[in-house]
Short mmCIF file of C-alpha atoms and ligand atoms in Angstrom, two decimals:
data_model
loop_
_atom_site.label_atom_id
_atom_site.label_comp_id
_atom_site.label_asym_id
_atom_site.label_seq_id
_atom_site.Cartn_x
_atom_site.Cartn_y
_atom_site.Cartn_z
CA MET J 1 0.38 -16.71 20.10
CA ASN J 2 -2.19 -17.70 17.73
CA PHE J 3 -3.26 -14.66 15.89
CA ARG J 4 -5.91 -17.13 13.97
CA LEU J 5 -7.68 -18.62 16.64
CA ILE J 6 -7.89 -15.41 18.05
CA ALA J 7 -9.65 -13.72 15.30
CA ALA J 8 -11.98 -17.00 14.78
CA GLY J 9 -13.46 -16.33 18.07
CA ALA J 10 -13.74 -12.85 18.33
CA ALA J 11 -15.64 -13.14 15.12
CA ALA J 12 -17.56 -15.66 15.90
CA ALA J 13 -18.76 -14.14 19.24
CA PHE J 14 -19.41 -10.52 17.23
CA ALA J 15 -21.42 -12.68 14.83
CA LEU J 16 -24.67 -13.25 17.58
CA THR J 17 -24.83 -9.93 18.57
CA GLY J 18 -24.36 -7.45 15.30
CA PRO J 19 -23.56 -3.74 15.12
CA VAL J 20 -26.31 -1.73 16.96
CA ILE J 21 -24.99 1.90 16.84
CA ALA J 22 -27.91 3.40 17.50
CA ALA J 23 -28.72 1.14 20.92
CA GLU J 24 -25.72 0.65 22.20
CA GLY J 25 -23.60 4.62 21.86
CA SER J 26 -19.80 3.53 21.65
CA THR J 27 -19.66 0.60 24.10
CA GLY J 28 -19.94 -2.60 23.84
CA ALA J 29 -21.17 -4.54 20.39
CA SER J 30 -20.87 -1.11 18.56
CA THR J 31 -16.66 0.01 19.80
CA LEU J 32 -15.06 -0.36 16.45
CA ARG J 33 -13.03 -2.79 17.87
CA ALA J 34 -16.54 -5.08 17.70
CA LEU J 35 -17.46 -3.96 14.67
CA GLY J 36 -13.90 -3.83 12.97
CA ALA J 37 -14.51 -7.84 14.61
CA HIS J 38 -17.00 -9.01 12.33
CA ILE J 39 -15.17 -8.46 9.03
CA GLN J 40 -12.05 -8.86 10.68
CA LEU J 41 -10.33 -5.17 10.09
CA HIS J 42 -8.49 -4.99 13.39
CA ILE J 43 -8.76 -0.68 14.60
CA GLY J 44 -5.45 -0.27 15.86
CA THR J 45 -4.35 3.29 17.44
CA ALA J 46 -0.60 4.30 18.84
CA ALA J 47 -0.42 3.97 22.63
CA ILE J 48 2.04 5.91 25.03
CA PRO J 49 2.89 5.43 28.21
CA SER J 50 -0.76 7.78 29.53
CA ASP J 51 -3.12 5.51 27.35
CA LEU J 52 -2.05 2.47 29.31
CA SER J 53 -1.97 3.88 32.92
CA ASP J 54 -4.71 6.68 32.79
CA PRO J 55 -7.97 5.17 34.23
CA THR J 56 -10.05 7.14 31.30
CA LEU J 57 -7.42 6.54 28.23
CA SER J 58 -6.97 3.22 29.26
CA GLN J 59 -10.57 2.32 29.18
CA ILE J 60 -10.73 3.54 25.91
CA THR J 61 -7.54 1.99 24.55
CA ALA J 62 -8.81 -1.33 25.72
CA GLU J 63 -12.10 -1.19 24.45
CA GLN J 64 -12.04 1.17 21.30
CA PHE J 65 -9.08 -0.73 19.57
CA SER J 66 -7.58 -4.40 18.80
CA VAL J 67 -4.53 -3.38 17.81
CA LEU J 68 -1.90 -1.36 19.40
CA THR J 69 1.06 0.12 18.45
CA PRO J 70 3.96 2.12 20.82
CA GLY J 71 4.64 6.12 19.85
CA ASN J 72 7.38 5.71 21.24
CA GLU J 73 8.28 2.84 23.15
CA MET J 74 10.17 0.52 21.20
CA LYS J 75 12.38 3.59 19.40
CA TRP J 76 15.37 3.08 19.23
CA GLN J 77 16.33 5.82 20.96
CA VAL J 78 14.11 4.74 24.20
CA VAL J 79 14.61 0.47 24.54
CA GLU J 80 18.83 2.07 24.41
CA PRO J 81 19.24 5.32 26.00
CA GLU J 82 23.20 4.57 26.29
CA GLN J 83 24.57 1.53 24.60
CA GLY J 84 24.59 -1.54 25.93
CA ASN J 85 21.61 -0.21 28.72
CA PHE J 86 17.97 -1.41 27.85
CA ASN J 87 15.45 0.21 28.41
CA TRP J 88 12.58 -2.08 28.17
CA THR J 89 9.70 -0.96 30.92
CA GLY J 90 7.17 1.18 28.48
CA ALA J 91 7.55 -1.50 25.27
CA ASP J 92 7.10 -4.52 27.86
CA ASN J 93 3.95 -2.64 29.40
CA LEU J 94 2.05 -2.07 26.30
CA VAL J 95 2.91 -5.88 25.31
CA ASN J 96 1.61 -7.12 28.67
CA PHE J 97 -1.64 -4.18 28.23
CA ALA J 98 -1.94 -5.61 24.86
CA GLU J 99 -2.34 -9.44 25.60
CA ALA J 100 -4.00 -9.03 28.97
CA ASN J 101 -6.51 -7.32 27.19
CA HIS J 102 -6.75 -9.63 24.10
CA GLN J 103 -4.68 -7.39 21.19
CA ARG J 104 -2.25 -7.47 18.66
CA VAL J 105 1.15 -5.34 19.06
CA ARG J 106 2.15 -3.52 15.52
CA GLY J 107 6.54 -2.94 16.62
CA HIS J 108 7.55 0.61 15.40
CA THR J 109 10.09 0.84 14.73
CA LEU J 110 13.24 -0.55 13.77
CA VAL J 111 15.15 1.27 10.98
CA TRP J 112 14.12 4.99 11.02
CA HIS J 113 15.97 7.98 11.01
CA ASN J 114 14.89 9.68 13.96
CA GLN J 115 14.82 8.64 17.73
CA LEU J 116 17.85 7.22 17.50
CA PRO J 117 20.00 7.41 20.80
CA ASN J 118 22.79 10.28 20.83
CA TRP J 119 25.72 7.90 21.66
CA LEU J 120 25.04 6.02 17.95
CA THR J 121 24.25 9.67 15.87
CA GLN J 122 27.35 11.09 18.03
CA GLY J 123 28.88 8.26 17.35
CA VAL J 124 28.61 7.86 13.61
CA ALA J 125 29.24 12.00 13.70
CA ASN J 126 32.67 11.90 15.64
CA GLY J 127 34.27 9.26 13.78
CA THR J 128 34.52 6.52 16.56
CA ILE J 129 31.85 4.69 15.40
CA SER J 130 32.58 3.41 11.81
CA ASN J 131 30.17 1.78 8.63
CA ASP J 132 31.56 -1.74 9.07
CA GLN J 133 30.30 -1.18 13.03
CA LEU J 134 27.21 0.60 12.37
CA ARG J 135 26.21 -2.47 10.21
CA ASP J 136 26.89 -4.27 13.62
CA LEU J 137 24.99 -2.21 15.67
CA LEU J 138 22.45 -2.07 13.72
CA HIS J 139 22.05 -6.15 13.19
CA GLN J 140 22.29 -5.82 16.68
CA HIS J 141 19.51 -4.00 17.64
CA ILE J 142 17.35 -5.69 15.36
CA THR J 143 18.62 -8.87 16.44
CA THR J 144 17.96 -7.97 20.50
CA GLU J 145 14.50 -6.40 19.77
CA VAL J 146 12.60 -8.43 17.09
CA ARG J 147 13.93 -11.49 19.68
CA ARG J 148 12.55 -10.48 22.94
CA TYR J 149 9.12 -10.24 21.25
CA ARG J 150 9.41 -13.38 19.27
CA GLY J 151 5.64 -14.50 18.72
CA ARG J 152 3.66 -11.21 20.60
CA ILE J 153 3.80 -8.89 17.52
CA TRP J 154 1.65 -9.30 15.09
CA GLN J 155 3.63 -6.56 12.56
CA TRP J 156 6.87 -5.00 12.32
CA ASP J 157 7.43 -1.79 11.18
CA VAL J 158 10.86 -2.96 9.85
CA VAL J 159 11.73 0.41 8.19
CA ASN J 160 9.78 3.47 8.67
CA GLU J 161 10.31 6.12 5.81
CA MET J 162 12.91 5.51 3.42
CA LEU J 163 11.76 7.54 0.34
CA ALA J 164 12.01 11.20 -1.06
CA ASP J 165 8.97 14.09 -0.58
CA SER J 166 10.31 14.38 -4.47
CA ASN J 167 8.77 14.34 -7.60
CA PRO J 168 9.80 11.40 -9.19
CA SER J 169 10.83 10.74 -5.71
CA GLN J 170 12.91 7.29 -4.62
CA VAL J 171 15.13 6.09 -1.39
CA LYS J 172 16.71 9.40 0.29
CA PRO J 173 20.66 9.38 -0.45
CA THR J 174 20.86 11.33 2.40
CA ASP J 175 19.19 9.16 4.90
CA PHE J 176 21.27 8.43 7.21
CA TRP J 177 21.47 4.70 7.10
CA ILE J 178 21.29 4.81 3.58
CA SER J 179 24.48 7.66 3.56
CA HIS J 180 26.31 5.04 5.55
CA LEU J 181 25.05 1.32 4.33
CA GLY J 182 24.12 2.05 1.02
CA THR J 183 20.79 0.98 -0.09
CA GLY J 184 22.00 -3.03 0.59
CA ILE J 185 20.88 -3.26 4.20
CA LEU J 186 17.32 -2.48 3.42
CA ALA J 187 17.44 -5.66 1.62
CA ASP J 188 19.71 -6.73 4.80
CA VAL J 189 17.49 -5.49 7.90
CA PHE J 190 14.45 -7.12 6.89
CA ARG J 191 16.06 -10.85 6.45
CA TRP J 192 17.33 -10.26 10.23
CA ALA J 193 13.98 -9.22 11.32
CA HIS J 194 12.48 -12.12 9.61
CA ALA J 195 15.54 -14.27 11.50
CA ALA J 196 14.96 -12.82 14.66
CA ASP J 197 10.83 -13.83 14.33
CA PRO J 198 9.59 -15.74 11.59
CA ASP J 199 6.25 -15.58 12.31
CA ALA J 200 5.36 -11.18 12.58
CA LEU J 201 4.37 -9.43 9.43
CA LEU J 202 6.77 -7.22 8.13
CA CYS J 203 6.36 -4.57 6.97
CA TYR J 204 7.68 -1.10 5.03
CA ASN J 205 6.51 2.19 6.30
CA ASP J 206 6.06 5.67 5.00
CA TYR J 207 3.92 8.70 4.02
CA ASN J 208 2.27 10.07 1.33
CA ILE J 209 2.53 6.38 -0.13
CA ALA J 210 -1.07 5.91 -1.33
CA GLY J 211 -1.71 8.81 -3.58
CA GLU J 212 -2.11 11.48 -0.37
CA ASP J 213 1.45 13.99 -2.52
CA GLY J 214 -1.54 14.16 -5.19
CA SER J 215 1.28 12.97 -7.79
CA ASN J 216 1.14 9.26 -7.10
CA ALA J 217 5.62 10.24 -6.54
CA LYS J 218 5.96 8.73 -3.24
CA PHE J 219 3.64 5.60 -4.17
CA ASN J 220 5.71 5.20 -8.08
CA ALA J 221 9.09 4.48 -5.65
CA ALA J 222 7.44 2.40 -2.84
CA LEU J 223 5.73 0.42 -5.33
CA THR J 224 9.09 0.25 -7.04
CA LEU J 225 11.53 -0.36 -3.97
CA VAL J 226 9.51 -3.09 -2.91
CA LYS J 227 9.27 -4.51 -6.32
CA SER J 228 12.92 -4.73 -6.52
CA LEU J 229 12.58 -6.39 -2.72
CA LEU J 230 10.35 -9.21 -3.87
CA SER J 231 12.88 -9.85 -6.79
CA GLN J 232 15.30 -10.24 -4.07
CA ARG J 233 13.35 -12.67 -2.06
CA VAL J 234 13.22 -10.19 0.85
CA PRO J 235 10.71 -11.65 3.15
CA ILE J 236 8.87 -8.43 3.18
CA ASP J 237 5.25 -9.38 3.93
CA CYS J 238 2.83 -6.24 4.23
CA VAL J 239 2.81 -2.15 3.29
CA GLY J 240 1.69 0.33 5.61
CA ASP J 241 0.39 4.20 4.88
CA GLN J 242 0.96 6.17 7.65
CA GLY J 243 -2.26 8.51 5.83
CA HIS J 244 -1.15 11.76 8.64
CA LEU J 245 -3.85 14.28 6.52
CA ASP J 246 -4.25 17.66 6.37
CA LEU J 247 -7.43 18.99 5.11
CA GLN J 248 -5.40 22.00 3.77
CA PHE J 249 -4.21 19.70 0.69
CA GLY J 250 -6.14 17.10 -1.40
CA PHE J 251 -7.31 14.06 -0.51
CA ASN J 252 -8.26 11.18 -3.21
CA PRO J 253 -10.20 7.83 -1.95
CA ILE J 254 -10.41 6.35 -5.02
CA LEU J 255 -6.74 6.72 -5.66
CA MET J 256 -5.75 5.37 -2.34
CA SER J 257 -7.94 2.26 -2.67
CA GLN J 258 -6.22 1.52 -6.28
CA ASP J 259 -3.03 2.14 -4.84
CA LEU J 260 -3.84 -0.11 -1.67
CA GLN J 261 -4.69 -2.69 -4.56
CA ALA J 262 -1.14 -2.06 -6.37
CA PHE J 263 0.76 -2.97 -3.49
CA ALA J 264 -1.73 -5.88 -2.80
CA ASN J 265 -2.11 -7.16 -5.95
CA LEU J 266 2.15 -8.13 -5.43
CA GLY J 267 1.07 -10.57 -3.15
CA LEU J 268 1.50 -8.21 0.21
CA LYS J 269 -0.44 -7.24 2.81
CA VAL J 270 -1.70 -3.18 3.91
CA ALA J 271 -2.70 -1.55 6.12
CA ILE J 272 -3.46 1.98 6.94
CA THR J 273 -1.19 2.75 9.96
CA GLU J 274 -1.09 5.82 11.15
CA ALA J 275 -4.22 7.64 10.56
CA ASP J 276 -5.04 11.56 11.44
CA VAL J 277 -6.79 14.88 10.34
CA ARG J 278 -5.39 17.95 10.74
CA THR J 279 -6.04 20.97 10.70
CA PHE J 280 -5.33 25.22 11.16
CA VAL J 281 -7.04 26.01 14.50
CA GLU J 282 -8.71 28.91 16.60
CA THR J 283 -8.74 28.44 20.25
CA THR J 284 -11.13 31.31 21.70
CA ASP J 285 -8.66 33.41 22.94
CA SER J 286 -5.93 34.18 20.46
CA SER J 287 -3.34 35.38 22.68
CA GLN J 288 -2.96 31.52 23.46
CA THR J 289 -1.09 28.98 21.13
CA PRO J 290 -3.72 26.36 20.44
CA ILE J 291 -4.29 22.85 21.88
CA VAL J 292 -1.72 21.37 23.01
CA SER J 293 -3.04 19.88 26.57
CA ARG J 294 -6.13 18.34 27.56
CA THR J 295 -6.47 21.78 29.80
CA ASP J 296 -6.10 24.30 27.29
CA LEU J 297 -8.79 25.99 25.61
CA THR J 298 -11.65 24.50 23.62
CA PRO J 299 -10.85 24.98 19.92
CA ASN J 300 -12.87 25.00 17.83
CA HIS J 301 -14.57 22.84 15.60
CA THR J 302 -16.07 23.89 12.75
CA ALA J 303 -13.88 21.33 10.20
CA ASP J 304 -14.58 18.25 12.05
CA PRO J 305 -16.84 17.04 9.73
CA ALA J 306 -15.09 17.78 6.66
CA ALA J 307 -11.80 15.74 8.61
CA ALA J 308 -15.06 12.86 9.79
CA ASP J 309 -15.38 12.51 5.92
CA TRP J 310 -11.85 11.97 5.13
CA TYR J 311 -11.19 9.89 7.62
CA ASN J 312 -14.07 7.46 6.37
CA GLY J 313 -12.14 8.27 3.01
CA MET J 314 -9.03 6.56 4.47
CA LEU J 315 -11.17 3.76 6.06
CA GLN J 316 -13.77 3.34 3.06
CA SER J 317 -9.61 2.68 0.78
CA CYS J 318 -9.15 0.40 3.51
CA LEU J 319 -12.41 -1.58 2.65
CA ALA J 320 -12.11 -2.10 -0.60
CA VAL J 321 -8.40 -3.80 -0.67
CA LYS J 322 -8.74 -7.08 0.99
CA ALA J 323 -5.52 -7.05 1.97
CA CYS J 324 -6.56 -4.70 3.50
CA ILE J 325 -5.82 -6.12 7.06
CA SER J 326 -5.70 -3.72 10.27
CA PHE J 327 -6.90 0.91 10.26
CA THR J 328 -5.02 2.16 12.81
CA VAL J 329 -5.13 5.97 14.32
CA TRP J 330 -2.17 7.89 14.82
CA GLY J 331 -3.46 8.16 19.22
CA PHE J 332 -7.35 9.00 19.42
CA ALA J 333 -6.90 11.92 22.07
CA ASP J 334 -7.23 15.42 20.42
CA ALA J 335 -4.81 16.11 24.28
CA GLU J 336 -2.43 13.28 23.40
CA SER J 337 -1.49 14.55 19.91
CA TRP J 338 1.50 14.81 18.02
CA VAL J 339 0.50 17.76 15.34
CA PRO J 340 0.58 21.20 17.68
CA GLY J 341 3.92 20.08 18.37
CA THR J 342 5.01 19.62 14.88
CA PHE J 343 2.72 21.84 12.91
CA ALA J 344 2.16 25.15 14.64
CA GLY J 345 -1.03 26.30 14.56
CA GLU J 346 -2.35 23.59 13.91
CA GLY J 347 -4.81 19.93 15.50
CA ASP J 348 -8.32 19.30 16.26
CA ALA J 349 -6.93 16.63 14.39
CA ASP J 350 -7.89 12.47 15.90
CA ILE J 351 -11.11 11.11 16.58
CA TYR J 352 -11.94 12.11 20.77
CA ASP J 353 -11.90 15.88 21.51
CA VAL J 354 -9.63 17.13 24.20
CA ASN J 355 -12.30 16.06 26.98
CA LEU J 356 -12.44 12.59 25.38
CA ASN J 357 -15.46 12.77 23.45
CA THR J 358 -16.04 11.14 20.90
CA LYS J 359 -15.97 14.05 17.23
CA PRO J 360 -17.83 13.17 14.16
CA GLN J 361 -14.72 11.93 13.02
CA TYR J 362 -15.10 9.10 15.36
CA THR J 363 -19.20 8.78 14.11
CA ALA J 364 -17.59 8.36 10.96
CA LEU J 365 -15.43 5.67 11.06
CA GLN J 366 -18.16 4.23 13.96
CA GLN J 367 -20.59 3.89 11.09
CA THR J 368 -18.87 2.72 7.58
CA LEU J 369 -17.94 -0.21 9.91
CA SER J 370 -21.43 -0.25 10.57
CA LEU J 371 -22.22 -0.43 7.08
CA ALA J 372 -19.31 -2.53 6.21
CA THR J 373 -20.60 -5.59 7.93
CA GLY J 374 -23.82 -5.38 6.00
CA ALA J 375 -26.39 -3.29 5.48
CA PRO J 376 -29.51 -4.64 5.73
CA LYS J 377 -31.79 -5.82 2.41
CA ARG J 378 -34.96 -4.17 2.22
CA GLY J 379 -37.25 -6.76 1.01
CA ASP J 380 -39.88 -6.43 -2.26
CA HIS J 381 -41.34 -3.00 -1.41
CA ASP J 382 -43.31 -2.61 -4.34
CA ARG J 383 -46.75 -2.79 -2.93
CA ASP J 384 -46.11 -0.37 0.34
O1 LIG G 401 10.59 12.02 25.50
C1 LIG G 401 11.59 13.61 26.28
C2 LIG G 401 10.82 13.41 27.06
O2 LIG G 401 11.85 13.65 28.40
C3 LIG G 401 11.06 15.54 27.16
O3 LIG G 401 11.33 16.25 28.11
C4 LIG G 401 10.39 16.00 25.91
C5 LIG G 401 10.92 17.08 25.90
O4 LIG G 401 10.31 17.69 24.48
O5 LIG G 401 10.24 15.22 24.36
C6 LIG G 401 9.75 13.74 25.00
O6 LIG G 401 10.71 12.97 23.74
C7 LIG G 401 9.83 13.86 22.79
C8 LIG G 401 8.94 12.35 22.52
O7 LIG G 401 7.81 12.39 21.22
C9 LIG G 401 7.80 11.23 24.07
O8 LIG G 401 6.94 12.43 23.70
C10 LIG G 401 10.03 14.55 21.97
O9 LIG G 401 10.30 15.86 22.02
C11 LIG G 401 9.18 14.38 20.51
O10 LIG G 401 10.08 14.67 19.64
C12 LIG G 401 8.97 12.99 20.39
O11 LIG G 401 7.73 12.93 18.98
C13 LIG G 401 7.16 11.82 18.74
C14 LIG G 401 7.82 12.35 17.19
O12 LIG G 401 7.33 10.64 16.19
C15 LIG G 401 8.88 11.53 17.13
O13 LIG G 401 9.16 12.07 15.03
C16 LIG G 401 6.16 11.35 18.36
O14 LIG G 401 5.32 11.33 20.03
C17 LIG G 401 5.44 10.41 17.97
O15 LIG G 401 4.23 10.29 17.77
C18 LIG G 401 6.17 10.47 16.58
O16 LIG G 401 5.76 9.22 15.06
C19 LIG G 401 5.28 9.39 14.12
C20 LIG G 401 6.08 8.39 13.57
O17 LIG G 401 7.45 7.45 14.80
C21 LIG G 401 6.41 7.65 12.49
N1 LIG G 401 5.60 8.40 11.50
C22 LIG G 401 5.22 10.10 11.95
C23 LIG G 401 4.91 9.95 13.53
C24 LIG G 401 4.32 11.52 13.73
O18 LIG G 401 5.69 11.56 13.32
#
């Protein structure tokens, strides 16, 4: 796929119309993807199978976003549930949906400690898979998956969440992959992915690596890691900052843009890859656990303006850095969010509510994108 031609075509088409939020609500020229296209910023979402099949969800997925990340469907656990038995259905569906809707794909993720198949983790634990065999299996996994989608993936999250949540931070010695294969594996996996698809942008992806921890500890560790990879001539092209924020902690958008720029100064692209802003939610019935499905109780949305401000801050941090090529939310609908299942009592993290109405979080992104395309000049009003 020639990504450059598609981007040029989209930009030319939208240049004719210009952003007109007030007149068109959240459709047509004022969708997030259309507004982003004016400035060649791709606006993305994580998508799970229902986002591609449910009529309302799939319409939003197609209309609002120009890049999709599979929420789970490209993870090893899903694509090879039993050794040698592959299930590419979900991944194929996502790539086909994206292409049908002129969207790009962020592949996610090749090397992560989580969502590994049981046959692999159990084999390692009981000694039937040696470290040498594990290395071969990882090589094979990366080669098989990246080759399968060669030419159809824009960015691959090759390595995900390899840094410790400590101050100072470092590559986690206890990580599944590091503890078995050593830190040298991080250079190898980028090389293997590059051999399988030389045109895909290869990323390191993590959370709290653009100042969200307040201390910049993880940013410093990420910078050290990517500098080390670059010094070894490893084919790494980008750094993805996930952007999972929580209103109970701090967030400094200025620090985020400085940190993103520091990665960019190394010659790398950067991206916000999994943005959401969670908070504690109250329901109208305290006997109920907070929202887990669309039919559950409507949460109290009093925190929405604060969350909108933080979404906006993340987008502005990306906009401030020329090398920031995509801004992706980790799902758009509260009813499908991963947050309530992981953080008890928290939710309200997304840009659409449980009834699929846009929230202030959406409007904030929309307005900022619109302004980023250029506010109208005021002219000379001296004599008005
Ligand atoms: O598919 C099974 C289903 O068969 C079973 O009935 C059900 C019962 O719990 O579980 C289903 O699997 C769940 C899977 O999502 C698919 O829905 C897993 O339990 C659940 O743990 C898994 O959560 C995913 C999580 O990664 C795992 O760590 C989330 O959907 C996914 O959004 C989340 O995404 C991660 C990124 O990959 C990396 N960055 C953080 C981000 C949020 O945690």
